[in-house]
Amino acid sequence: AGDCAEENALLPGSGNLAFSDAHARAALALAASLTSSSPPSSSSSSAQSPAVRILLDAARSAGLDASTHAFTPPGSDQEHTSVVAVLHAARGDGKEVVVLASEYPAGVQVPGAAESAGLLLALMQLFARAPWLSKDIIFILTPSDAPTHTALDAWLLDYHQPPASASTGAARPRMYRGGGIWGAICVSLE
């Protein structure tokens, strides 16, 4: 029950999916786009920032459901935006998810943030073609200008306990809620 792949994926030829040079080139191109869209003087991780639009477009073009998650870190009045993309497993029932997370460059230039985000986007493209996945994958891209871990903390809190405004019908983006989180990996290239 704790497997991420369907047992038929072990049949010869059925798991023929590899990270290729094309995926690496796509990751580098996305990293370059993100770096040029977020100059060091900019401190915007808003839902309208160029980096957020690039991430949403890339996730949607890979066939994933993508949306934003707004949060305000404790002790701050500045709202930040994470990008959340969901890959629904071809052989899954939506009751179990795996989370892959990374930062994206937003104002504060964190070494490797653009490359980490590019790699996560390339993995989205790769896994979107995997017929053997049995768990949904949630990709979370958090802004580098938010205090460390607050973006993931805020997302996890909203994932497990939806905010009151979500039940009152206030205008708030739909947040995907799958089943239990079986594991999470934070990707950070430096």
CSV table of N, CA and C in Angstrom, one decimal, residues 3-150:
chain,number,residue,atom,x,y,z
A,3,ASP,N,3.4,1.9,-2.0
A,3,ASP,CA,4.2,2.0,-3.2
A,3,ASP,C,3.7,3.2,-4.0
A,4,CYS,N,4.6,3.8,-4.7
A,4,CYS,CA,4.3,5.0,-5.6
A,4,CYS,C,4.1,4.5,-7.0
A,5,ALA,N,4.4,3.3,-7.3
A,5,ALA,CA,4.2,2.8,-8.7
A,5,ALA,C,3.3,1.6,-8.7
A,6,GLU,N,2.5,1.4,-9.7
A,6,GLU,CA,1.6,0.3,-9.8
A,6,GLU,C,2.4,-0.9,-10.1
A,7,GLU,N,2.0,-2.1,-9.6
A,7,GLU,CA,2.8,-3.3,-9.8
A,7,GLU,C,3.0,-3.7,-11.2
A,8,ASN,N,2.1,-3.3,-12.1
A,8,ASN,CA,2.3,-3.7,-13.6
A,8,ASN,C,3.5,-2.9,-14.2
A,9,ALA,N,4.0,-1.9,-13.5
A,9,ALA,CA,5.1,-1.1,-14.0
A,9,ALA,C,6.4,-1.9,-14.0
A,10,LEU,N,6.4,-3.0,-13.3
A,10,LEU,CA,7.5,-3.9,-13.2
A,10,LEU,C,7.7,-4.8,-14.5
A,11,LEU,N,6.6,-4.8,-15.3
A,11,LEU,CA,6.7,-5.6,-16.5
A,11,LEU,C,7.7,-5.0,-17.5
A,12,PRO,N,8.4,-5.8,-18.2
A,12,PRO,CA,9.4,-5.3,-19.1
A,12,PRO,C,8.9,-4.3,-20.1
A,13,GLY,N,9.6,-3.2,-20.2
A,13,GLY,CA,9.2,-2.1,-21.1
A,13,GLY,C,8.1,-1.2,-20.6
A,14,SER,N,7.4,-1.5,-19.5
A,14,SER,CA,6.3,-0.6,-19.1
A,14,SER,C,6.8,0.6,-18.3
A,15,GLY,N,8.0,0.5,-17.8
A,15,GLY,CA,8.5,1.7,-17.0
A,15,GLY,C,9.6,2.4,-17.7
A,16,ASN,N,9.5,2.5,-19.0
A,16,ASN,CA,10.5,3.0,-19.9
A,16,ASN,C,10.4,4.6,-19.9
A,17,LEU,N,10.8,5.2,-18.9
A,17,LEU,CA,10.7,6.7,-18.7
A,17,LEU,C,12.0,7.2,-18.2
A,18,ALA,N,12.7,8.1,-18.9
A,18,ALA,CA,14.0,8.5,-18.4
A,18,ALA,C,14.1,10.0,-18.5
A,19,PHE,N,14.9,10.6,-17.6
A,19,PHE,CA,15.2,12.0,-17.7
A,19,PHE,C,16.2,12.2,-18.7
A,20,SER,N,15.9,12.9,-19.8
A,20,SER,CA,16.7,13.0,-20.9
A,20,SER,C,17.4,14.4,-21.0
A,21,ASP,N,18.3,14.5,-22.1
A,21,ASP,CA,18.9,15.8,-22.3
A,21,ASP,C,17.9,16.9,-22.6
A,22,ALA,N,16.8,16.5,-23.2
A,22,ALA,CA,15.7,17.5,-23.5
A,22,ALA,C,15.1,18.0,-22.2
A,23,HIS,N,14.9,17.1,-21.2
A,23,HIS,CA,14.4,17.6,-19.9
A,23,HIS,C,15.4,18.5,-19.3
A,24,ALA,N,16.7,18.2,-19.3
A,24,ALA,CA,17.7,19.0,-18.8
A,24,ALA,C,17.8,20.4,-19.4
A,25,ARG,N,17.6,20.4,-20.8
A,25,ARG,CA,17.6,21.7,-21.5
A,25,ARG,C,16.4,22.5,-21.1
A,26,ALA,N,15.2,21.8,-21.0
A,26,ALA,CA,14.0,22.5,-20.6
A,26,ALA,C,14.2,23.1,-19.2
A,27,ALA,N,14.8,22.4,-18.3
A,27,ALA,CA,15.0,22.9,-16.9
A,27,ALA,C,15.9,24.1,-16.9
A,28,LEU,N,17.0,24.1,-17.7
A,28,LEU,CA,17.9,25.2,-17.8
A,28,LEU,C,17.2,26.4,-18.4
A,29,ALA,N,16.4,26.2,-19.4
A,29,ALA,CA,15.6,27.3,-20.1
A,29,ALA,C,14.6,27.9,-19.1
A,30,LEU,N,13.9,27.1,-18.4
A,30,LEU,CA,13.0,27.6,-17.4
A,30,LEU,C,13.7,28.4,-16.3
A,31,ALA,N,14.9,27.9,-15.9
A,31,ALA,CA,15.7,28.6,-14.9
A,31,ALA,C,16.1,30.0,-15.4
A,32,ALA,N,16.5,30.0,-16.6
A,32,ALA,CA,16.9,31.3,-17.2
A,32,ALA,C,15.8,32.3,-17.3
A,33,SER,N,14.6,31.8,-17.7
A,33,SER,CA,13.4,32.6,-17.7
A,33,SER,C,13.1,33.2,-16.4
A,34,LEU,N,13.1,32.3,-15.4
A,34,LEU,CA,12.8,32.7,-14.0
A,34,LEU,C,13.8,33.8,-13.5
A,35,THR,N,15.1,33.6,-13.8
A,35,THR,CA,16.1,34.5,-13.3
A,35,THR,C,15.9,35.9,-14.0
A,36,SER,N,15.6,35.9,-15.3
A,36,SER,CA,15.5,37.2,-16.0
A,36,SER,C,14.1,37.8,-15.6
A,37,SER,N,13.2,37.1,-15.1
A,37,SER,CA,11.9,37.7,-14.7
A,37,SER,C,11.9,38.2,-13.3
A,38,SER,N,12.9,37.9,-12.5
A,38,SER,CA,12.9,38.3,-11.2
A,38,SER,C,14.2,39.0,-10.8
A,39,PRO,N,14.4,40.3,-11.2
A,39,PRO,CA,15.6,41.0,-10.9
A,39,PRO,C,15.8,41.1,-9.4
A,40,PRO,N,17.0,41.2,-8.9
A,40,PRO,CA,17.3,41.3,-7.5
A,40,PRO,C,16.6,42.5,-6.8
A,41,SER,N,16.3,43.6,-7.5
A,41,SER,CA,15.7,44.7,-6.9
A,41,SER,C,14.2,44.5,-6.7
A,42,SER,N,13.6,43.6,-7.4
A,42,SER,CA,12.2,43.3,-7.3
A,42,SER,C,11.9,42.5,-6.1
A,43,SER,N,10.9,42.8,-5.4
A,43,SER,CA,10.6,42.0,-4.2
A,43,SER,C,9.1,41.5,-4.3
A,44,SER,N,8.8,41.1,-5.5
A,44,SER,CA,7.4,40.7,-5.7
A,44,SER,C,7.2,39.2,-5.9
A,45,SER,N,6.5,38.6,-4.9
A,45,SER,CA,6.1,37.2,-5.2
A,45,SER,C,4.6,37.2,-5.2
A,46,SER,N,4.0,38.2,-5.7
A,46,SER,CA,2.6,38.3,-5.8
A,46,SER,C,2.1,37.4,-6.9
A,47,ALA,N,0.8,37.2,-6.9
A,47,ALA,CA,0.2,36.3,-7.9
A,47,ALA,C,0.3,36.8,-9.3
A,48,GLN,N,0.6,38.1,-9.4
A,48,GLN,CA,0.7,38.8,-10.8
A,48,GLN,C,2.2,38.9,-11.2
A,49,SER,N,3.1,38.4,-10.4
A,49,SER,CA,4.5,38.6,-10.8
A,49,SER,C,4.9,37.7,-12.1
A,50,PRO,N,5.9,38.2,-12.8
A,50,PRO,CA,6.2,37.4,-14.0
A,50,PRO,C,6.7,36.0,-13.7
A,51,ALA,N,7.4,35.8,-12.6
A,51,ALA,CA,7.8,34.4,-12.2
A,51,ALA,C,6.6,33.5,-12.0
A,52,VAL,N,5.6,34.0,-11.3
A,52,VAL,CA,4.5,33.2,-11.0
A,52,VAL,C,3.7,32.8,-12.3
A,53,ARG,N,3.6,33.8,-13.2
A,53,ARG,CA,3.0,33.5,-14.5
A,53,ARG,C,3.7,32.4,-15.2
A,54,ILE,N,5.1,32.5,-15.2
A,54,ILE,CA,5.9,31.5,-15.9
A,54,ILE,C,5.7,30.1,-15.3
A,55,LEU,N,5.7,30.1,-14.0
A,55,LEU,CA,5.5,28.8,-13.3
A,55,LEU,C,4.1,28.2,-13.6
A,56,LEU,N,3.1,29.0,-13.5
A,56,LEU,CA,1.7,28.5,-13.8
A,56,LEU,C,1.6,28.0,-15.3
A,57,ASP,N,2.1,28.8,-16.2
A,57,ASP,CA,2.1,28.4,-17.6
A,57,ASP,C,2.8,27.1,-17.9
A,58,ALA,N,4.0,27.0,-17.3
A,58,ALA,CA,4.8,25.7,-17.5
A,58,ALA,C,4.1,24.5,-16.9
A,59,ALA,N,3.5,24.7,-15.7
A,59,ALA,CA,2.8,23.5,-15.1
A,59,ALA,C,1.5,23.2,-15.9
A,60,ARG,N,0.8,24.2,-16.4
A,60,ARG,CA,-0.4,23.9,-17.2
A,60,ARG,C,-0.1,23.3,-18.5
A,61,SER,N,1.0,23.8,-19.1
A,61,SER,CA,1.4,23.2,-20.4
A,61,SER,C,1.8,21.8,-20.3
A,62,ALA,N,2.3,21.3,-19.1
A,62,ALA,CA,2.6,19.9,-18.9
A,62,ALA,C,1.4,19.1,-18.6
A,63,GLY,N,0.2,19.8,-18.5
A,63,GLY,CA,-1.0,19.0,-18.3
A,63,GLY,C,-1.5,18.9,-16.8
A,64,LEU,N,-0.8,19.7,-15.9
A,64,LEU,CA,-1.2,19.7,-14.5
A,64,LEU,C,-2.2,20.7,-14.1
A,65,ASP,N,-2.9,20.5,-13.1
A,65,ASP,CA,-3.8,21.5,-12.5
A,65,ASP,C,-2.9,22.4,-11.7
A,66,ALA,N,-2.9,23.7,-12.0
A,66,ALA,CA,-2.0,24.6,-11.3
A,66,ALA,C,-2.8,25.8,-10.7
A,67,SER,N,-2.4,26.3,-9.5
A,67,SER,CA,-3.0,27.4,-9.0
A,67,SER,C,-2.0,28.1,-8.0
A,68,THR,N,-2.4,29.2,-7.4
A,68,THR,CA,-1.5,29.9,-6.5
A,68,THR,C,-2.0,29.7,-5.1
A,69,HIS,N,-1.1,29.8,-4.1
A,69,HIS,CA,-1.5,29.8,-2.7
A,69,HIS,C,-0.9,31.0,-2.0
A,70,ALA,N,-1.8,31.9,-1.6
A,70,ALA,CA,-1.3,33.2,-1.0
A,70,ALA,C,-1.2,32.9,0.5
A,71,PHE,N,-0.2,33.5,1.1
A,71,PHE,CA,0.0,33.4,2.5
A,71,PHE,C,0.8,34.7,3.0
A,72,THR,N,0.6,34.9,4.3
A,72,THR,CA,1.3,36.0,5.0
A,72,THR,C,2.1,35.5,6.1
A,73,PRO,N,3.4,35.5,6.1
A,73,PRO,CA,4.2,35.0,7.2
A,73,PRO,C,3.9,35.6,8.5
A,74,PRO,N,4.0,34.9,9.6
A,74,PRO,CA,3.8,35.5,11.0
A,74,PRO,C,4.7,36.7,11.2
A,75,GLY,N,4.1,37.8,11.7
A,75,GLY,CA,4.9,39.0,12.0
A,75,GLY,C,5.2,39.8,10.8
A,76,SER,N,4.5,39.6,9.7
A,76,SER,CA,4.7,40.3,8.5
A,76,SER,C,3.4,40.8,7.9
A,77,ASP,N,3.4,41.9,7.2
A,77,ASP,CA,2.2,42.3,6.5
A,77,ASP,C,2.2,42.1,5.0
A,78,GLN,N,3.3,41.5,4.5
A,78,GLN,CA,3.5,41.3,3.1
A,78,GLN,C,3.0,39.9,2.7
A,79,GLU,N,2.1,39.9,1.7
A,79,GLU,CA,1.6,38.7,1.2
A,79,GLU,C,2.5,38.1,0.2
A,80,HIS,N,2.7,36.8,0.2
A,80,HIS,CA,3.6,36.1,-0.7
A,80,HIS,C,2.7,35.1,-1.4
A,81,THR,N,3.2,34.5,-2.6
A,81,THR,CA,2.5,33.6,-3.4
A,81,THR,C,3.3,32.4,-3.7
A,82,SER,N,2.8,31.2,-3.4
A,82,SER,CA,3.4,30.0,-3.9
A,82,SER,C,2.6,29.5,-5.1
A,83,VAL,N,3.3,28.6,-5.9
A,83,VAL,CA,2.6,28.0,-7.0
A,83,VAL,C,2.4,26.5,-6.7
A,84,VAL,N,1.2,26.0,-6.8
A,84,VAL,CA,1.0,24.6,-6.5
A,84,VAL,C,0.4,24.0,-7.7
A,85,ALA,N,1.0,22.9,-8.2
A,85,ALA,CA,0.6,22.1,-9.3
A,85,ALA,C,0.4,20.7,-8.9
A,86,VAL,N,-0.7,20.1,-9.5
A,86,VAL,CA,-1.1,18.7,-9.1
A,86,VAL,C,-1.1,17.8,-10.3
A,87,LEU,N,-0.4,16.7,-10.2
A,87,LEU,CA,-0.4,15.7,-11.2
A,87,LEU,C,-1.2,14.6,-10.7
A,88,HIS,N,-2.3,14.3,-11.3
A,88,HIS,CA,-3.2,13.2,-10.9
A,88,HIS,C,-2.7,11.9,-11.5
A,89,ALA,N,-2.4,11.0,-10.7
A,89,ALA,CA,-1.8,9.7,-11.1
A,89,ALA,C,-2.8,8.9,-12.0
A,90,ALA,N,-2.2,8.4,-13.1
A,90,ALA,CA,-3.0,7.6,-14.0
A,90,ALA,C,-3.7,6.4,-13.4
A,91,ARG,N,-3.0,5.8,-12.4
A,91,ARG,CA,-3.6,4.6,-11.8
A,91,ARG,C,-3.9,4.9,-10.3
A,92,GLY,N,-4.1,6.1,-9.9
A,92,GLY,CA,-4.3,6.5,-8.5
A,92,GLY,C,-5.8,6.7,-8.3
A,93,ASP,N,-6.1,6.7,-7.0
A,93,ASP,CA,-7.5,7.0,-6.6
A,93,ASP,C,-7.6,8.3,-5.9
A,94,GLY,N,-6.6,9.1,-5.8
A,94,GLY,CA,-6.6,10.4,-5.2
A,94,GLY,C,-6.6,10.4,-3.7
A,95,LYS,N,-6.3,9.2,-3.1
A,95,LYS,CA,-6.3,9.1,-1.6
A,95,LYS,C,-4.9,9.3,-1.0
A,96,GLU,N,-3.9,9.3,-1.9
A,96,GLU,CA,-2.6,9.4,-1.4
A,96,GLU,C,-1.8,10.3,-2.3
A,97,VAL,N,-0.9,11.2,-1.7
A,97,VAL,CA,-0.1,12.1,-2.5
A,97,VAL,C,1.3,12.1,-2.0
A,98,VAL,N,2.2,12.5,-2.9
A,98,VAL,CA,3.6,12.7,-2.6
A,98,VAL,C,3.8,14.2,-2.9
A,99,VAL,N,4.6,14.9,-2.1
A,99,VAL,CA,4.9,16.3,-2.4
A,99,VAL,C,6.3,16.5,-2.8
A,100,LEU,N,6.5,17.3,-3.8
A,100,LEU,CA,7.9,17.8,-4.2
A,100,LEU,C,7.9,19.3,-4.2
A,101,ALA,N,8.9,19.8,-3.5
A,101,ALA,CA,8.9,21.3,-3.2
A,101,ALA,C,10.2,21.9,-3.6
A,102,SER,N,10.2,23.2,-4.0
A,102,SER,CA,11.4,23.9,-4.3
A,102,SER,C,11.1,25.4,-4.2
A,103,GLU,N,12.1,26.2,-4.1
A,103,GLU,CA,11.9,27.7,-4.1
A,103,GLU,C,12.0,28.1,-5.6
A,104,TYR,N,11.4,29.3,-5.8
A,104,TYR,CA,11.6,30.0,-7.1
A,104,TYR,C,12.1,31.4,-6.8
A,105,PRO,N,12.9,32.0,-7.7
A,105,PRO,CA,13.5,33.3,-7.4
A,105,PRO,C,12.4,34.4,-7.4
A,106,ALA,N,12.4,35.1,-6.3
A,106,ALA,CA,11.4,36.2,-6.1
A,106,ALA,C,12.1,37.3,-5.3
A,107,GLY,N,12.6,38.2,-5.9
A,107,GLY,CA,13.3,39.3,-5.2
A,107,GLY,C,14.6,39.0,-4.7
A,108,VAL,N,14.7,38.2,-3.6
A,108,VAL,CA,15.9,37.8,-3.0
A,108,VAL,C,16.5,36.7,-3.8
A,109,GLN,N,17.7,36.9,-4.3
A,109,GLN,CA,18.4,35.9,-5.2
A,109,GLN,C,19.0,34.8,-4.3
A,110,VAL,N,18.4,33.7,-4.2
A,110,VAL,CA,18.9,32.6,-3.5
A,110,VAL,C,19.7,31.7,-4.5
A,111,PRO,N,21.0,31.4,-4.2
A,111,PRO,CA,21.7,30.5,-5.1
A,111,PRO,C,21.0,29.2,-5.4
A,112,GLY,N,20.8,28.9,-6.7
A,112,GLY,CA,20.2,27.6,-7.0
A,112,GLY,C,18.7,27.6,-7.1
A,113,ALA,N,18.0,28.7,-6.6
A,113,ALA,CA,16.6,28.7,-6.6
A,113,ALA,C,16.0,28.5,-8.0
A,114,ALA,N,16.5,29.2,-9.0
A,114,ALA,CA,16.0,29.1,-10.3
A,114,ALA,C,16.2,27.8,-10.9
A,115,GLU,N,17.4,27.2,-10.7
A,115,GLU,CA,17.7,25.9,-11.2
A,115,GLU,C,16.9,24.8,-10.5
A,116,SER,N,16.6,24.9,-9.2
A,116,SER,CA,15.8,24.0,-8.5
A,116,SER,C,14.4,24.0,-9.0
A,117,ALA,N,13.9,25.2,-9.3
A,117,ALA,CA,12.5,25.4,-9.8
A,117,ALA,C,12.5,24.8,-11.2
A,118,GLY,N,13.5,25.1,-12.0
A,118,GLY,CA,13.6,24.5,-13.4
A,118,GLY,C,13.6,23.0,-13.3
A,119,LEU,N,14.3,22.4,-12.4
A,119,LEU,CA,14.3,20.9,-12.3
A,119,LEU,C,13.0,20.4,-11.9
A,120,LEU,N,12.3,21.1,-11.0
A,120,LEU,CA,10.9,20.6,-10.6
A,120,LEU,C,10.0,20.7,-11.8
A,121,LEU,N,10.1,21.7,-12.6
A,121,LEU,CA,9.2,21.9,-13.7
A,121,LEU,C,9.5,20.8,-14.8
A,122,ALA,N,10.8,20.4,-14.9
A,122,ALA,CA,11.2,19.4,-15.9
A,122,ALA,C,10.6,18.0,-15.3
A,123,LEU,N,10.7,17.8,-14.0
A,123,LEU,CA,10.1,16.6,-13.5
A,123,LEU,C,8.6,16.5,-13.7
A,124,MET,N,7.9,17.7,-13.6
A,124,MET,CA,6.5,17.7,-13.9
A,124,MET,C,6.2,17.2,-15.3
A,125,GLN,N,7.0,17.7,-16.3
A,125,GLN,CA,6.9,17.2,-17.7
A,125,GLN,C,7.2,15.7,-17.8
A,126,LEU,N,8.2,15.3,-17.1
A,126,LEU,CA,8.5,13.8,-17.2
A,126,LEU,C,7.4,13.0,-16.6
A,127,PHE,N,7.0,13.3,-15.3
A,127,PHE,CA,6.1,12.5,-14.6
A,127,PHE,C,4.7,12.5,-15.2
A,128,ALA,N,4.4,13.6,-16.0
A,128,ALA,CA,3.1,13.7,-16.6
A,128,ALA,C,2.9,12.6,-17.6
A,129,ARG,N,3.9,12.0,-18.1
A,129,ARG,CA,3.9,11.0,-19.1
A,129,ARG,C,4.0,9.6,-18.5
A,130,ALA,N,4.1,9.5,-17.2
A,130,ALA,CA,4.3,8.2,-16.5
A,130,ALA,C,2.9,7.5,-16.3
A,131,PRO,N,2.7,6.4,-17.0
A,131,PRO,CA,1.4,5.7,-16.9
A,131,PRO,C,1.4,4.8,-15.6
A,132,TRP,N,2.5,4.7,-14.9
A,132,TRP,CA,2.5,3.7,-13.8
A,132,TRP,C,2.4,4.4,-12.4
A,133,LEU,N,2.2,5.7,-12.4
A,133,LEU,CA,2.1,6.3,-11.1
A,133,LEU,C,0.8,5.9,-10.4
A,134,SER,N,0.8,5.6,-9.1
A,134,SER,CA,-0.4,5.3,-8.4
A,134,SER,C,-0.7,6.3,-7.2
A,135,LYS,N,0.1,7.3,-7.1
A,135,LYS,CA,-0.1,8.4,-6.1
A,135,LYS,C,-0.1,9.7,-6.9
A,136,ASP,N,-0.9,10.6,-6.5
A,136,ASP,CA,-0.9,12.0,-7.0
A,136,ASP,C,0.4,12.6,-6.6
A,137,ILE,N,0.9,13.5,-7.3
A,137,ILE,CA,2.1,14.3,-6.9
A,137,ILE,C,1.7,15.8,-6.9
A,138,ILE,N,2.0,16.4,-5.8
A,138,ILE,CA,1.8,17.9,-5.6
A,138,ILE,C,3.2,18.5,-5.7
A,139,PHE,N,3.3,19.4,-6.6
A,139,PHE,CA,4.5,20.2,-6.8
A,139,PHE,C,4.3,21.6,-6.2
A,140,ILE,N,5.1,22.0,-5.2
A,140,ILE,CA,5.0,23.3,-4.6
A,140,ILE,C,6.2,24.1,-4.9
A,141,LEU,N,6.0,25.3,-5.4
A,141,LEU,CA,7.1,26.2,-5.7
A,141,LEU,C,6.9,27.4,-4.8
A,142,THR,N,7.8,27.6,-3.9
A,142,THR,CA,7.7,28.7,-2.9
A,142,THR,C,8.6,29.9,-3.2
A,143,PRO,N,8.2,31.1,-2.9
A,143,PRO,CA,9.0,32.3,-3.2
A,143,PRO,C,10.3,32.4,-2.3
A,144,SER,N,11.4,32.8,-2.9
A,144,SER,CA,12.6,32.9,-2.2
A,144,SER,C,12.6,34.1,-1.3
A,145,ASP,N,11.7,35.0,-1.5
A,145,ASP,CA,11.7,36.2,-0.6
A,145,ASP,C,10.9,36.1,0.7
A,146,ALA,N,10.3,34.9,0.9
A,146,ALA,CA,9.6,34.6,2.1
A,146,ALA,C,10.6,34.0,3.1
A,147,PRO,N,10.3,34.2,4.4
A,147,PRO,CA,11.2,33.5,5.4
A,147,PRO,C,11.2,32.0,5.2
A,148,THR,N,12.4,31.4,5.5
A,148,THR,CA,12.6,30.0,5.3
A,148,THR,C,11.4,29.2,5.9
A,149,HIS,N,10.9,28.3,5.2
A,149,HIS,CA,9.9,27.3,5.6
A,149,HIS,C,8.5,27.8,5.8
A,150,THR,N,8.3,29.1,5.9
A,150,THR,CA,7.0,29.7,6.2
A,150,THR,C,6.0,29.4,5.1
